[in-house]
Coordinates of C-alpha atoms in Angstrom, one line a residue:
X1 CA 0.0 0.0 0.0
X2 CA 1.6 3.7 -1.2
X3 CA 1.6 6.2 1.4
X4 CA -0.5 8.4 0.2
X5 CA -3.2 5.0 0.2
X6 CA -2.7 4.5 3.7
X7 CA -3.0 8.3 4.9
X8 CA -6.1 8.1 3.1
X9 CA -6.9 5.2 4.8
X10 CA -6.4 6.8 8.5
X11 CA -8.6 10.4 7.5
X12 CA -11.4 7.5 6.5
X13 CA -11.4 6.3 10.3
X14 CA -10.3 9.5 11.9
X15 CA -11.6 12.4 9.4
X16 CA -9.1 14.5 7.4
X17 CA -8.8 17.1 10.4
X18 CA -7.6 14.7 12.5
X19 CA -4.1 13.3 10.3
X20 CA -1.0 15.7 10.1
X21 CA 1.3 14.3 7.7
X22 CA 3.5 17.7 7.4
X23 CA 6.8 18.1 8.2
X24 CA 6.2 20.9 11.1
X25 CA 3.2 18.3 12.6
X26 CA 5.2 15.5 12.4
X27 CA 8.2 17.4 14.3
X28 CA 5.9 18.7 17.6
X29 CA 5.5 14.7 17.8
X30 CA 9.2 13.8 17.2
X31 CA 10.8 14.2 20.6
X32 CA 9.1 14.1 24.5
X33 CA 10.7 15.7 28.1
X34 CA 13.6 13.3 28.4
X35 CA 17.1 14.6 26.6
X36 CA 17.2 12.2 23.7
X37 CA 17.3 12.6 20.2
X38 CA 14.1 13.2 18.2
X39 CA 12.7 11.1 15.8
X40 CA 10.4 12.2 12.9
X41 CA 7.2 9.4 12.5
X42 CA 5.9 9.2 9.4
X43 CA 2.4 10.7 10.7
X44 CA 0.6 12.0 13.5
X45 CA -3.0 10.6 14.0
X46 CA -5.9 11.9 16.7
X47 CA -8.5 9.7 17.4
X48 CA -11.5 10.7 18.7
X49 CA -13.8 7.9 19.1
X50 CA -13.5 4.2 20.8
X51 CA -14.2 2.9 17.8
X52 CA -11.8 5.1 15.8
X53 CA -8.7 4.4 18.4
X54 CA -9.7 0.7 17.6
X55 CA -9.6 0.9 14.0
X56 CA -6.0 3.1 13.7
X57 CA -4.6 0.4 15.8
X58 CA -5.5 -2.3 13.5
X59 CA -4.9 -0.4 10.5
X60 CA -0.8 0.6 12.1
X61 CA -1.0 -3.4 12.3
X62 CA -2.4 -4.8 9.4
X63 CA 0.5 -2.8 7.6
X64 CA 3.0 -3.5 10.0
X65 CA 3.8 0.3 10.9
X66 CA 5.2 1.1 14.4
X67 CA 2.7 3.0 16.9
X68 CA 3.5 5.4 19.7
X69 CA 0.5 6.5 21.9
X70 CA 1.4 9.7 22.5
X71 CA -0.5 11.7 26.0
X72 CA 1.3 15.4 26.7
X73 CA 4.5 14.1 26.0
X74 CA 6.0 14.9 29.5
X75 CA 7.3 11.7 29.4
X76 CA 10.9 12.1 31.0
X77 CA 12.7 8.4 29.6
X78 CA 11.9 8.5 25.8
X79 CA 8.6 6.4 26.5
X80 CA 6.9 8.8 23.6
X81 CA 9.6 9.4 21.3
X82 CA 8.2 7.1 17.9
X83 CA 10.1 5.0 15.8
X84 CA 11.5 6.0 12.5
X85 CA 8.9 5.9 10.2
X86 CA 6.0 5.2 12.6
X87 CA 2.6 6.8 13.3
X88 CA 1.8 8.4 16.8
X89 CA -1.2 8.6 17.9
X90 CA -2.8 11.5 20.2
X91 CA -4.9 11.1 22.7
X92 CA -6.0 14.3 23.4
X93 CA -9.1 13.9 21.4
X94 CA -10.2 11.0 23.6
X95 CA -10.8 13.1 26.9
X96 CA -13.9 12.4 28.7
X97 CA -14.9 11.6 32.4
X98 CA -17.1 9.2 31.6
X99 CA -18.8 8.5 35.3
X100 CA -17.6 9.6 39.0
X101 CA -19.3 6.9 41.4
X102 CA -19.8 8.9 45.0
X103 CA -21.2 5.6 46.5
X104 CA -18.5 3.4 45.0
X105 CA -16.0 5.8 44.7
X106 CA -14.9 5.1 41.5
X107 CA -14.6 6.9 38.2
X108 CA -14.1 5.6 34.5
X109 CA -12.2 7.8 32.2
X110 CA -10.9 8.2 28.9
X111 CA -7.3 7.8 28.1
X112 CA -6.7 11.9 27.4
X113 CA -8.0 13.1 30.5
X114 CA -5.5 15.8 32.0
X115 CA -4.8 14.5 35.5
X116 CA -5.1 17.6 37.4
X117 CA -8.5 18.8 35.7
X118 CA -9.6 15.1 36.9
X119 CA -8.3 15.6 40.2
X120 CA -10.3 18.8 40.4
X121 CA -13.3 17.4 39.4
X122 CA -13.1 14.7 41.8
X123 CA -12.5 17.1 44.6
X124 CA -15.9 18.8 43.8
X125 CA -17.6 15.4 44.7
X126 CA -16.0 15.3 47.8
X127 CA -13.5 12.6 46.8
X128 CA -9.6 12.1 46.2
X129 CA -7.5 10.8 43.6
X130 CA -3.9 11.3 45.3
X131 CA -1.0 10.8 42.4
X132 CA -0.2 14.1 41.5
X133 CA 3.2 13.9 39.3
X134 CA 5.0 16.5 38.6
X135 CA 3.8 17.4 35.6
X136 CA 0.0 16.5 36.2
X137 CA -1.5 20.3 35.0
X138 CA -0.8 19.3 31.6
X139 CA -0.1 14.9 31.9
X140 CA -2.9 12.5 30.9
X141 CA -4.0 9.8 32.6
X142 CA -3.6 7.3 30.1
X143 CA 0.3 8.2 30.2
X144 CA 0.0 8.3 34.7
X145 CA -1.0 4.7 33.9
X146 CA 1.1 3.6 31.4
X147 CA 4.6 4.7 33.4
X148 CA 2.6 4.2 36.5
X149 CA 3.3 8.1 37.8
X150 CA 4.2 9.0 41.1
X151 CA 4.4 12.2 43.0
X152 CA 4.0 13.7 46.1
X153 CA 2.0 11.6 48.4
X154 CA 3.8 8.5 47.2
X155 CA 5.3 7.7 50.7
X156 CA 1.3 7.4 52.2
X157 CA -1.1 7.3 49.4
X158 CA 1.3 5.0 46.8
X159 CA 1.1 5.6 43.1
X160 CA -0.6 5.6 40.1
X161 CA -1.0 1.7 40.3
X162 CA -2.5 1.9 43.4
X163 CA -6.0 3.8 41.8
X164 CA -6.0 1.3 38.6
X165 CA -9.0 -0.6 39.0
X166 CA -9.4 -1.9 35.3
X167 CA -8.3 -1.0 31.6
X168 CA -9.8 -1.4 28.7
X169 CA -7.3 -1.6 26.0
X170 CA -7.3 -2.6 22.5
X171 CA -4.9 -5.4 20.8
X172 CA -3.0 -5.5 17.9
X173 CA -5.8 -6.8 16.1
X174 CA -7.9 -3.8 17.0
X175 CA -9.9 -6.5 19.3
X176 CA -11.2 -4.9 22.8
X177 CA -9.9 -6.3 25.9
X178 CA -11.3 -5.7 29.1
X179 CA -9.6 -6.5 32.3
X180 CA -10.6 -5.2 36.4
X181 CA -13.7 -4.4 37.2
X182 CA -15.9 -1.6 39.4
X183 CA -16.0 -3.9 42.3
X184 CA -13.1 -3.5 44.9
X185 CA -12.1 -7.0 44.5
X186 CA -12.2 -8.8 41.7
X187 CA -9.8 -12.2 41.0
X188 CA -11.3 -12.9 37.2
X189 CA -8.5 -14.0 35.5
X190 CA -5.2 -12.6 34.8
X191 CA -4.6 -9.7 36.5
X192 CA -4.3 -7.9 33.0
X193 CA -4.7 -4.2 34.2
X194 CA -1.9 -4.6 36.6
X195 CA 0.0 -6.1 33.5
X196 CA -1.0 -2.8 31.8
X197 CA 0.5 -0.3 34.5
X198 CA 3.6 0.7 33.5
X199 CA 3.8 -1.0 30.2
X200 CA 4.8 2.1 28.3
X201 CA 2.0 1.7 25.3
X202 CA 4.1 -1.9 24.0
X203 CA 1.6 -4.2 25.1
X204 CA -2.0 -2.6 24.2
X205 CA -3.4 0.7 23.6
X206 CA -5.4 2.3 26.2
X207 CA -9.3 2.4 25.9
X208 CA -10.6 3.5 29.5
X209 CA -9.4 3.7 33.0
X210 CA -11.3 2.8 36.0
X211 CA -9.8 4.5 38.7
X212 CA -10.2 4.2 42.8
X213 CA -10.8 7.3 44.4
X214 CA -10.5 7.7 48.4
X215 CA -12.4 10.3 50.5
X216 CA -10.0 13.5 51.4
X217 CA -7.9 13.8 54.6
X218 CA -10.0 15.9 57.5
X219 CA -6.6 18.1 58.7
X220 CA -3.7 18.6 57.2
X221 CA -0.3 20.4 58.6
X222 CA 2.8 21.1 56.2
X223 CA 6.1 22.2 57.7
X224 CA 9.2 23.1 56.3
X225 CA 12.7 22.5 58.7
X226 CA 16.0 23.5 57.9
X227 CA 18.9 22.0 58.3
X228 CA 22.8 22.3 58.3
X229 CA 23.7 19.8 56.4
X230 CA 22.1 17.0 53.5
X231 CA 23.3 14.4 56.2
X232 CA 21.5 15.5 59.3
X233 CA 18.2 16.0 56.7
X234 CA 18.7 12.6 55.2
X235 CA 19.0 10.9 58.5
X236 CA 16.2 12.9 60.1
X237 CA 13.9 11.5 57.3
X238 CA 14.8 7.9 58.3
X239 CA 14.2 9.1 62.1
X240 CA 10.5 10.0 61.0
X241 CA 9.7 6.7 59.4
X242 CA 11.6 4.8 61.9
X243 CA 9.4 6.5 64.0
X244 CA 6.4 4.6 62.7
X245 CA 5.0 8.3 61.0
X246 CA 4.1 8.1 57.5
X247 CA 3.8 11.7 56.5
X248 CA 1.5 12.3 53.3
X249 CA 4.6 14.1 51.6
X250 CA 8.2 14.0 53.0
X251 CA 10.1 16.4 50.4
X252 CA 14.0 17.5 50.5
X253 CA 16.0 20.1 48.9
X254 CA 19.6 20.6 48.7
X255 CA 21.5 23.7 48.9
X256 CA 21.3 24.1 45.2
X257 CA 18.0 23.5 44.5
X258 CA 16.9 26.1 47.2
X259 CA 18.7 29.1 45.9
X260 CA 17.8 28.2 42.6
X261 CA 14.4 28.2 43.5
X262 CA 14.0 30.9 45.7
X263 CA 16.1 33.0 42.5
X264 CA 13.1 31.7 40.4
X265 CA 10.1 32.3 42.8
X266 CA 11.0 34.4 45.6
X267 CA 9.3 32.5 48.4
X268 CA 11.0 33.4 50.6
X269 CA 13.1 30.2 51.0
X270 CA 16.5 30.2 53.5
X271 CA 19.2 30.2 50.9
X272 CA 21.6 30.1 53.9
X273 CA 19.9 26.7 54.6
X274 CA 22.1 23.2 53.6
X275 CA 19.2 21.1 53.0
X276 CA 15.2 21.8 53.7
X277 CA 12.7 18.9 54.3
X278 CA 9.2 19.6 53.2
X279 CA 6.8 17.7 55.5
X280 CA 3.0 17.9 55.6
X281 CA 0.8 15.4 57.9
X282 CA -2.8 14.8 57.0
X283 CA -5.7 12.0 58.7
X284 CA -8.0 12.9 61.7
X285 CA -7.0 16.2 63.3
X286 CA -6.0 15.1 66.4
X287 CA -3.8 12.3 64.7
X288 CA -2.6 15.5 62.7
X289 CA -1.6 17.4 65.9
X290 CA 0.1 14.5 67.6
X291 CA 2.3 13.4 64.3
X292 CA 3.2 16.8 63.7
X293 CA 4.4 17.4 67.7
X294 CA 6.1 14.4 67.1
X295 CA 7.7 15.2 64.0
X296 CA 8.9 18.9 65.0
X297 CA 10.9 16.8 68.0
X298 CA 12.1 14.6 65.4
X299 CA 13.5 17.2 63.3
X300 CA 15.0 19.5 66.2
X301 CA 16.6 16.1 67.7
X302 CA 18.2 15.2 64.1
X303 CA 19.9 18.8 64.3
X304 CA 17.4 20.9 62.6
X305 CA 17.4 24.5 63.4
X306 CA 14.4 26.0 63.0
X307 CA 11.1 24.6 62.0
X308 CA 8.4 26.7 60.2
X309 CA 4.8 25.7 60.3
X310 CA 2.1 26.7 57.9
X311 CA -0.1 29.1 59.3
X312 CA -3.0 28.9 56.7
X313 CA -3.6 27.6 53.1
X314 CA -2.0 30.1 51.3
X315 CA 1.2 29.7 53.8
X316 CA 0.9 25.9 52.9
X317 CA 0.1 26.4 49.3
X318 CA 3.5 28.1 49.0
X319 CA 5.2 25.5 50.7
X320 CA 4.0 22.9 47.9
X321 CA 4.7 25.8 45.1
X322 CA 8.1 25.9 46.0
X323 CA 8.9 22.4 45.8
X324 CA 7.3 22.0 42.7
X325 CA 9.1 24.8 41.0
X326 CA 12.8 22.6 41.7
X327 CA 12.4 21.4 38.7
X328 CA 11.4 24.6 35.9
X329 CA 14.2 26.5 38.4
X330 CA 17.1 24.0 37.6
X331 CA 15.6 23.8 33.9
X332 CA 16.4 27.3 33.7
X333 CA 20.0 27.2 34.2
X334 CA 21.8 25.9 31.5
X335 CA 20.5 24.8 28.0
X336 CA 20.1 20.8 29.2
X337 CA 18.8 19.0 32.3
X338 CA 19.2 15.6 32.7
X339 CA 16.2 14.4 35.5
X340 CA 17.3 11.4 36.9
X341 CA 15.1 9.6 39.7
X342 CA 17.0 6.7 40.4
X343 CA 15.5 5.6 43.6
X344 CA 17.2 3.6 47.0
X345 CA 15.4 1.9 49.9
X346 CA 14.6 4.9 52.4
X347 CA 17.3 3.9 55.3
X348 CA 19.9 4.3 52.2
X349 CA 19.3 7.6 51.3
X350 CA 22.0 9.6 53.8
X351 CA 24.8 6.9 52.1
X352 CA 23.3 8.0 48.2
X353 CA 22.9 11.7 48.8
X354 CA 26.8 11.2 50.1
X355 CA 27.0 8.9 46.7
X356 CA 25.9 11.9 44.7
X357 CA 28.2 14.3 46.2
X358 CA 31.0 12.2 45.2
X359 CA 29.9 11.6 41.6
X360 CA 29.6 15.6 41.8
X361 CA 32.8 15.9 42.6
X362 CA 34.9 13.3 41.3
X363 CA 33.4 14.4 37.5
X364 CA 33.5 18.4 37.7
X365 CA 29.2 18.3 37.3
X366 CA 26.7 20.2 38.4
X367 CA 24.0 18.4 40.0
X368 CA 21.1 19.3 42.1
X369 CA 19.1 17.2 44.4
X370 CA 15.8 17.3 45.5
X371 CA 13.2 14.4 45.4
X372 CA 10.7 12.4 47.7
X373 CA 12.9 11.7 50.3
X374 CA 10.3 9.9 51.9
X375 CA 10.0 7.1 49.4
X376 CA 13.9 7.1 48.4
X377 CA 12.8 8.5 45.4
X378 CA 15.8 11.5 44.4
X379 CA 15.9 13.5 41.7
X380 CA 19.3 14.1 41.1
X381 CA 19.3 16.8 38.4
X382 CA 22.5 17.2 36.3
X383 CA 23.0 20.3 34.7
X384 CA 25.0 20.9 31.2
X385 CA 24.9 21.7 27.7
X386 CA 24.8 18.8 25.4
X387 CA 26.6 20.8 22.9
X388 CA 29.4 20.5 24.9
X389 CA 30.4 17.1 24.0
X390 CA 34.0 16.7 26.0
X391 CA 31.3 17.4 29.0
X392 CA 28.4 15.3 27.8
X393 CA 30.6 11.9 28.1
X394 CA 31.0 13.3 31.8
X395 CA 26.9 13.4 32.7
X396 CA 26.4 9.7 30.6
X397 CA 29.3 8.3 32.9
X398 CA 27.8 10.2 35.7
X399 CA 24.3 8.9 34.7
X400 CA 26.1 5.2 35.0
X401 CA 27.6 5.7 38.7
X402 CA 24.2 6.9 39.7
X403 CA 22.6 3.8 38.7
X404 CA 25.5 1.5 39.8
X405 CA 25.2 3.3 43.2
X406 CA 21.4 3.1 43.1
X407 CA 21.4 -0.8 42.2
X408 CA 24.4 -1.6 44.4
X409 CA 22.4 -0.1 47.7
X410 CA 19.4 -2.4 46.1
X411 CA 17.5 0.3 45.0
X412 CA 16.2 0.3 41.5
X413 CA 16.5 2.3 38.1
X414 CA 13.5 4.2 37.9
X415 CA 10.5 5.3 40.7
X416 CA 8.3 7.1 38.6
X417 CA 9.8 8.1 35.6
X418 CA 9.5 4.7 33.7
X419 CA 12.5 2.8 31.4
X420 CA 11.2 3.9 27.8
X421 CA 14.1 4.1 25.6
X422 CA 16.5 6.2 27.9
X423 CA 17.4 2.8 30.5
X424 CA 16.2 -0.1 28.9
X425 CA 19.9 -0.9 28.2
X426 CA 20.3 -1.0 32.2
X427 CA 17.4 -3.4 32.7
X428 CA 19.2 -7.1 33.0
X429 CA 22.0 -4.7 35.2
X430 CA 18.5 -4.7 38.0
X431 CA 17.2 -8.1 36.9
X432 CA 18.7 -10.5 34.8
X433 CA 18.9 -12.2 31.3
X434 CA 16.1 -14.5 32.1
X435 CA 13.4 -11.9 32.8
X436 CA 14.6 -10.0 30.0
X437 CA 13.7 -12.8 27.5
X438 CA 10.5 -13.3 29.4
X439 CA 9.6 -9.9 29.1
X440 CA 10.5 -10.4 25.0
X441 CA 8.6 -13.4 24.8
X442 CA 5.5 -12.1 26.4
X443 CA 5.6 -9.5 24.2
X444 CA 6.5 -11.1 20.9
X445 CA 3.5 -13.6 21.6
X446 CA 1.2 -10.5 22.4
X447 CA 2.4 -7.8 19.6
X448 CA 4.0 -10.8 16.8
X449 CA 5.2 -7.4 14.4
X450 CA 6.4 -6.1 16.9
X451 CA 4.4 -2.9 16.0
X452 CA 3.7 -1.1 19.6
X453 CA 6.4 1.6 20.8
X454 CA 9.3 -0.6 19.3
X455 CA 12.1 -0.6 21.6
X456 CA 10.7 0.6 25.0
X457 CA 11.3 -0.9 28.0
X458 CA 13.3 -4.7 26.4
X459 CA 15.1 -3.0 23.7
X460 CA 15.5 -3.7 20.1
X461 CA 13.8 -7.1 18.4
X462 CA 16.5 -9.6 18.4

């Protein structure tokens, strides 16, 4: 089939409107938020029906052409970046909240669904949908589930894969498959929606989402304490869980990161400071008076020297805001940042922050550190110009220390940000030959061409 037959073929599913075949279309879809190269796909495809997501996938496998299912793009490990020659297809045009069950508390979505416009619309209800990555004014919820996103609240509330109830996905063969249910258990069959989280679009392409939602938190209290070193803050965040506290969000910042923030923001942040933690404890209001007493002792006993409490919500508010400006700061600084989140079991973290000082050090790079210290999950953020290519083979060896360090400590590659293209070549480093080429079977059995986001998470075809 000529090109031109099979773009005619795609506007016959998904209208005229809805193919971009030019050059300056295809190049907004060539490249996501991690620092690899971009890759022009041969078209860009927005369906905006079930049926029509159905049909493209089918049609991408009938004529064996590669397909990357594409959300904002924020992905931060190549997970959206298409293969040469490949279609991607949007969905942006598939964006409804289908139901929000208040007795069930549940809601089914489509895969486009922007995760904090869903968040906000759950709130109205009275409910909660905790993962709130990073990016999650803009991210989808097809792309949460499919690199099973994290966030904030990861320590108490878990992530994305915690809220995935059932997906219904499509197969190569443009056949619906439906997997979970509405119920809170539910054993029928393979567990296929948990085989769906974090599968990065190679295994099926997302239909609906039915997601758990959890009533709200009746207090909350965040804090911010400041400390005089990254040591005394690391080990004060093991005292807290050691503790038996599980705070809703347990956030640090190093030196770096603060200056650079408060240079960005003005917040108001102790540039003086080593190392902040960012704490906030939420449940039953007395519970939230008792952890945070006991927290504030924590902190002062770990060395901290002065602890500031949130007054109000607009006092909290900017607590939150400043954290989650670390990373548009440090983006600010130099023309590339590399977003690592390499993550460590949580009594680890005061020998890896150490770990990252070294690989600082020892290879003349700038990195700064912030992350959910709570959950071991650091973002070490390196800071460079790729142009600079003498410097560039410094950040990919630091990049390899980081994960050496990380898997050595037996922590793990990747807490939230998923493998995508960027570390599937460190996957058999974490596990080992034999889940590789079980993963490669699975998925050669499930996608025979080979046609779904070639390459992601098990590498190239063999």
């Amino acid at each position: 089939m000529t090109k031109e037959t099979i773009v005619k073929e795609f506007e016959a599913i998904a209208g005229a409107e809805n193919v971009m075949t030019s050059e300056t279309d295809r190049h907004a879809y060539s490249y996501d938020a991690a620092v690899l190269d971009s890759v022009m796909p041969a078209l860009v495809v927005r369906p905006r029906t079930s049926e029509a997501l159905g049909a493209v996938t089918k049609l991408c496998n009938d004529n064996g052409l590669p397909l990357t299912v594409r959300g904002a793009g924020t992905n931060l490990s190549g997970g959206t970046i298409p293969h040469p020659g490949g279609v991607v297809v949007l969905t942006n045009g598939l964006n409804r909240i289908l139901e929000i069950n208040e007795e069930d508390m549940y809601a089914v979505v489509e895969p486009g669904v922007v995760t904090a416009q869903f968040a906000a619309e759950v709130a109205k209800r009275g409910l909660f949908y905790p993962p709130d990555p990073g990016s999650q004014t803009v991210s989808t919820l097809g792309g949460n589930v499919a690199e099973n996103a994290g966030g904030l609240r990861g320590l108490k509330y878990g992530v994305t894969k915690d809220y995935v109830m059932g997906v219904d996905f499509w197969d190569v063969n443009g056949e619906m498959v439906k997997s979970g249910s509405r119920t809170v258990k539910c054993v029928t069959g393979y567990n296929l929606a948990g085989l769906m989280v974090a599968s990065e679009g190679t295994l099926g392409v997302f239909d609906k989402l039915i997601l758990k939602l959890v009533p709200p938190a009746q207090a909350a209290k965040s804090m911010m304490a400041i400390f005089p070193s990254m040591k005394a803050a690391s080990e004060t965040v093991a005292a807290i869980i050691a503790n038996k506290i599980v705070p809703a969000t347990l956030e640090m910042m190093d030196n770096f990161t603060i200056r650079t923030v408060e240079n960005f923001r003005g917040a108001g942040l102790p540039i003086d400071a080593a190392a902040l933690l960012l704490i906030e404890v939420d449940g039953h209001p007395a519970q939230v008076e008792d952890e945070a007493a006991m927290v504030e002792k924590i902190c002062k006993a770990n060395g901290a020297t002065e602890l500031k409490i949130a007054k109000d919500a607009a006092e909290r508010d900017a607590v939150w805001q400043a954290r989650r400006d670390a990373l548009p700061a440090l983006a600010k600084l130099k023309p590339t940042c590399v977003l690592e989140d390499a993550t460590v079991p949580r009594s680890k973290i005061p020998a890896m922050i150490e770990a990252l000082d070294e690989i600082s050090k020892k290879l003349d790079l700038t990195i700064g550190t912030f992350g959910h210290a709570g959950d071991g999950n650091l973002h070490p953020t390196i800071l460079t110009d790729k142009r600079d290519k003498t410097e560039w083979k410094r950040v990919e060896k630091g990049i390899d220390m980081i994960f050496d360090k990380a898997l050595a400590m037996g922590g793990t590659l990747s807490g939230e940000h998923g493998i995508g293209l960027a570390k599937s070549k460190y996957l058999e480093q974490e596990t080992s030959r034999a889940t590789l080429e079980y993963a490669r079977r699975m998925k050669s059995v499930l996608d025979p061409k080979g046609i779904l986001n070639p390459d992601k998470i098990v590498g190239p075809r063999s």
